[in-house]
PDB file of C-alpha atoms in Angstrom:
ATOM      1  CA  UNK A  20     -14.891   1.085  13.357  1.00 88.00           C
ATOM      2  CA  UNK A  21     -12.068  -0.212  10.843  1.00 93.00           C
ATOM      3  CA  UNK A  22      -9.633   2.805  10.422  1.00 97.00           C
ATOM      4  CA  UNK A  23      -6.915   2.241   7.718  1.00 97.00           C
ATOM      5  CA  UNK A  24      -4.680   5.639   8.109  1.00 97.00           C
ATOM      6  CA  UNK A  25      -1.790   6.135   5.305  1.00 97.00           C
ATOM      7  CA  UNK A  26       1.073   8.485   5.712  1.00 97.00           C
ATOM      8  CA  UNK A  27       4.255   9.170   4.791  1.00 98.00           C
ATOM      9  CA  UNK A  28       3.806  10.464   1.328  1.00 98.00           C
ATOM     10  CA  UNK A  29       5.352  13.677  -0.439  1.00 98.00           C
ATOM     11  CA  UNK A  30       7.509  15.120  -2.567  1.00 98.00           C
ATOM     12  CA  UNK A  31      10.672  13.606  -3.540  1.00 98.00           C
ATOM     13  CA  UNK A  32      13.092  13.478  -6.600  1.00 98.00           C
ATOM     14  CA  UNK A  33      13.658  10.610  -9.200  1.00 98.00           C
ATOM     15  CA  UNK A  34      15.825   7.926  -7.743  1.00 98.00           C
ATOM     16  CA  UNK A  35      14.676   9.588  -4.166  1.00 98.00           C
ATOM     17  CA  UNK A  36      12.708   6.981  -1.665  1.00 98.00           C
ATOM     18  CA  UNK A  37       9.660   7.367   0.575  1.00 98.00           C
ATOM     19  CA  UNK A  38       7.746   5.024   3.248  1.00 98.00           C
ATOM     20  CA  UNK A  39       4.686   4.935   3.455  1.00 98.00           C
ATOM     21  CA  UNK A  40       2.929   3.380   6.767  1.00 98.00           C
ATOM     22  CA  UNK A  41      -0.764   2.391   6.817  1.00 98.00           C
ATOM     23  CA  UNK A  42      -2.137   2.192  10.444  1.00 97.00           C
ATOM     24  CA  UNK A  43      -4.967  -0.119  10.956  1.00 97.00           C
ATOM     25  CA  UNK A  44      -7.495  -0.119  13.508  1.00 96.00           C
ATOM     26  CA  UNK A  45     -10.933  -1.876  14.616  1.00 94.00           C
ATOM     27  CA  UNK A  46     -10.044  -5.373  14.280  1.00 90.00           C
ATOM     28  CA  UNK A  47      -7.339  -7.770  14.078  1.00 90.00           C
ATOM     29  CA  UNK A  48      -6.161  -8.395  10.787  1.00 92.00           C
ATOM     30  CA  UNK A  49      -4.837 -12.000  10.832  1.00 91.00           C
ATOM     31  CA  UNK A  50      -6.721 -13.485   8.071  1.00 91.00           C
ATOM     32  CA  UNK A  51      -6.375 -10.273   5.697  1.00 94.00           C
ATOM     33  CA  UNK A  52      -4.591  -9.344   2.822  1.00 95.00           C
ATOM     34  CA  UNK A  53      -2.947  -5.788   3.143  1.00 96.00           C
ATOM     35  CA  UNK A  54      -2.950  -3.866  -0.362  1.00 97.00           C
ATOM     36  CA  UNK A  55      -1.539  -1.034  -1.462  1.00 98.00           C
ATOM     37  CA  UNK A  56      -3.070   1.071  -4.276  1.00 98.00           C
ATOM     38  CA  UNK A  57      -2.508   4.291  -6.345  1.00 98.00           C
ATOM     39  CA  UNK A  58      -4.247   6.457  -8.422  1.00 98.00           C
ATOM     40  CA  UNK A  59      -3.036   8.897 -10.890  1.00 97.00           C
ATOM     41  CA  UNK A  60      -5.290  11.444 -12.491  1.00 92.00           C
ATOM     42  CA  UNK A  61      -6.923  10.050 -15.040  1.00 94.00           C
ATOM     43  CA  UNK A  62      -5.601   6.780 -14.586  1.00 96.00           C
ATOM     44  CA  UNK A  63      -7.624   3.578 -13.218  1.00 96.00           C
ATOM     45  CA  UNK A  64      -6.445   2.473  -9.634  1.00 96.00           C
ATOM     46  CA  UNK A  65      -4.262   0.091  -9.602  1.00 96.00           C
ATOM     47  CA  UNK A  66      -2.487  -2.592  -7.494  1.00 96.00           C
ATOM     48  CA  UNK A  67       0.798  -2.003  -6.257  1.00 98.00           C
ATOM     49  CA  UNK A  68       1.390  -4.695  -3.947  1.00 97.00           C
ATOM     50  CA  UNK A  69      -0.021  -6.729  -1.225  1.00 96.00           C
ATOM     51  CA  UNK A  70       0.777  -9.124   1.666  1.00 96.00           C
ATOM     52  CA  UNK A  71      -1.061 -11.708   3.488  1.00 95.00           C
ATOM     53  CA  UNK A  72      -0.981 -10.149   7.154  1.00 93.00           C
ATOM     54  CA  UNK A  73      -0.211 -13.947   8.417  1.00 92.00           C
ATOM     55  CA  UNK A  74       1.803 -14.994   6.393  1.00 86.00           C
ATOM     56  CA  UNK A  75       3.678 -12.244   4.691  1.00 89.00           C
ATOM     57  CA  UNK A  76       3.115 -13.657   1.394  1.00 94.00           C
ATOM     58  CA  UNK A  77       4.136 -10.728  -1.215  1.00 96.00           C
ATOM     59  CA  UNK A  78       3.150  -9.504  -4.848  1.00 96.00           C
ATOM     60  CA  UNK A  79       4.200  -6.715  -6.696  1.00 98.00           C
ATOM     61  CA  UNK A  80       3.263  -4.899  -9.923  1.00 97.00           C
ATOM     62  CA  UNK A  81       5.871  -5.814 -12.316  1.00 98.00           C
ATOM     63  CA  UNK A  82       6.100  -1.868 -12.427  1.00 97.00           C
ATOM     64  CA  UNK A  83       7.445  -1.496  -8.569  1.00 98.00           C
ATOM     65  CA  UNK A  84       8.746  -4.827  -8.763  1.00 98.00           C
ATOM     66  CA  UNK A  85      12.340  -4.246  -7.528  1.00 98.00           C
ATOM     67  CA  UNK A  86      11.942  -1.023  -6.021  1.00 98.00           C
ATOM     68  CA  UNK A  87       9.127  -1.070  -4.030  1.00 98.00           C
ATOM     69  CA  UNK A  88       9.016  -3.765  -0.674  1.00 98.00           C
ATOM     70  CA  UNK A  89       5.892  -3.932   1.277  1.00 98.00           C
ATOM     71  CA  UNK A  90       6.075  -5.430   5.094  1.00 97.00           C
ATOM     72  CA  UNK A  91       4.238  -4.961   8.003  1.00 96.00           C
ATOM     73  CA  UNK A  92       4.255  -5.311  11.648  1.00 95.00           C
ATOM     74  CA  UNK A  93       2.105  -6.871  13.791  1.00 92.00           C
ATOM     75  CA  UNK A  94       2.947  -5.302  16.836  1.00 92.00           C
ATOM     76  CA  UNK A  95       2.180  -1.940  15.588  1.00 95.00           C
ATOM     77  CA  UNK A  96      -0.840  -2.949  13.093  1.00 95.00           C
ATOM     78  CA  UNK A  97       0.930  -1.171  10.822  1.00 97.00           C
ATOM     79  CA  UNK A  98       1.736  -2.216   7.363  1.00 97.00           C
ATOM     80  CA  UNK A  99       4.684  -0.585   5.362  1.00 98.00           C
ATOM     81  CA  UNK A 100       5.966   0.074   1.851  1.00 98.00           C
ATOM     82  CA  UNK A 101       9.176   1.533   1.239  1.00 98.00           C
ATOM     83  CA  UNK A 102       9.534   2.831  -1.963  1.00 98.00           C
ATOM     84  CA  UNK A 103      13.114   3.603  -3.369  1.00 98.00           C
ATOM     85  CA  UNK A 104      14.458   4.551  -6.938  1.00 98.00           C
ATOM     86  CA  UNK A 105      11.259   6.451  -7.478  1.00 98.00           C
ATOM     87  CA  UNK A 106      10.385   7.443 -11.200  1.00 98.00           C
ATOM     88  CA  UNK A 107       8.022  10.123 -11.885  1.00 98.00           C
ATOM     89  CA  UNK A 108       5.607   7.388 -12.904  1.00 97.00           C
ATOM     90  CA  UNK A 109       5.172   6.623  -9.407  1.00 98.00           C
ATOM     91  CA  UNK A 110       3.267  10.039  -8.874  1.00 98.00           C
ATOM     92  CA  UNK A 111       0.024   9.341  -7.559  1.00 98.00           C
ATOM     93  CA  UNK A 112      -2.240   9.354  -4.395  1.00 98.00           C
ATOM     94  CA  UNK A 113      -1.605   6.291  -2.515  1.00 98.00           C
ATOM     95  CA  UNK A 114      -4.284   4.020  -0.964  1.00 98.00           C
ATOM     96  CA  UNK A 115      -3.783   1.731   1.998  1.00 98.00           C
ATOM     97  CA  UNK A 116      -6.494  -1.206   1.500  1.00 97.00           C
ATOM     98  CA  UNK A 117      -7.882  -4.617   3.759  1.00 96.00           C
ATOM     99  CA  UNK A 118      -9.800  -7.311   2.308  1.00 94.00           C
ATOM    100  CA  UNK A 119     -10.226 -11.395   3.225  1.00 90.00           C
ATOM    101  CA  UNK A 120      -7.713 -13.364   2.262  1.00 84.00           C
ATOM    102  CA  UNK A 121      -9.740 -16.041   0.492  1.00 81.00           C
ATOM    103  CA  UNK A 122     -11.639 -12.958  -1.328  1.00 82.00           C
ATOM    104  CA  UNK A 123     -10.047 -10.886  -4.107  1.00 80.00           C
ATOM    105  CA  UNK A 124     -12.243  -7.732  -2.542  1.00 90.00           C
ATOM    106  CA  UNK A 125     -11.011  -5.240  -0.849  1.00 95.00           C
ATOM    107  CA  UNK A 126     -13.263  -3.905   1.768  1.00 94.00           C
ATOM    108  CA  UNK A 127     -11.371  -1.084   3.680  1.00 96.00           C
ATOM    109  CA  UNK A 128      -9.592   1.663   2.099  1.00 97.00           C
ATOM    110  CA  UNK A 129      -7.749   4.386   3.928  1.00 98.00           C
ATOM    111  CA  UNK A 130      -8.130   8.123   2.639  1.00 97.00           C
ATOM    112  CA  UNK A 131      -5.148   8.098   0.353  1.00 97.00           C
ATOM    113  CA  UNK A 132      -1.384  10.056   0.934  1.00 98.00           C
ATOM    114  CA  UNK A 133       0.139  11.828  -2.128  1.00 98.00           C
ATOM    115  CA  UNK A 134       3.386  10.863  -3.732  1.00 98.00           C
ATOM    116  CA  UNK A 135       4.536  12.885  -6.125  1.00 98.00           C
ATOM    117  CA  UNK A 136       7.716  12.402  -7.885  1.00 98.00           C
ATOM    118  CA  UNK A 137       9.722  15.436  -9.817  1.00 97.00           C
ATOM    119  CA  UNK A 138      11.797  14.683 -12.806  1.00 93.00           C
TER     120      UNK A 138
END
């Protein structure tokens, strides 16, 4: 029933920006933490940044740090992350994710967008 739906990704050139939005669905999302993930080939998945859907408490990889802003909106169930002064390190398939707050699991993942960054 939980639906996590990314878009938003695509092609863009070094220094360009992209937003990504992550639609959730099937429940409220109160007590979650909102992730986003990516995933380059041959590269572990890793944490990009997060925020406590209550609270809006953020963390970022020291990577994005700077560059990257997640945010969401309650209203919509939608949760955000604007990505600007891309680098062609940011190339990978992007992952909208939903776990419990007080657990450090993520239990819903959405299908993943593709960013892809050109030099």
């Amino acid at each position: 029933q939980v639906q996590l739906v990314e878009s938003g990704g695509g092609l863009v050139q070094a220094g360009g920006s992209l937003r990504l939005s992550c639609a959730a669905s099937g429940r409220t999302f109160s007590n979650y933490n909102m992730g986003w993930f990516r995933q380059a080939p041959g590269k572990e998945r890793e944490l990009v940044a997060h925020i406590l859907w209550s609270g809006g408490t953020t963390y970022y990889a020291d990577s994005v740090k700077g560059r990257f802003t997640i945010s969401r909106d309650s209203a919509k169930n939608t949760v955000y992350l604007q990505m600007n002064s891309l680098k062609p390190e940011d190339t990978a398939v992007y992952y909208c994710a939903a776990g419990f707050a007080t657990q450090s699991i993520y239990e819903y993942w959405g299908q993943g967008t593709q960013v892809t960054v050109s030099s």
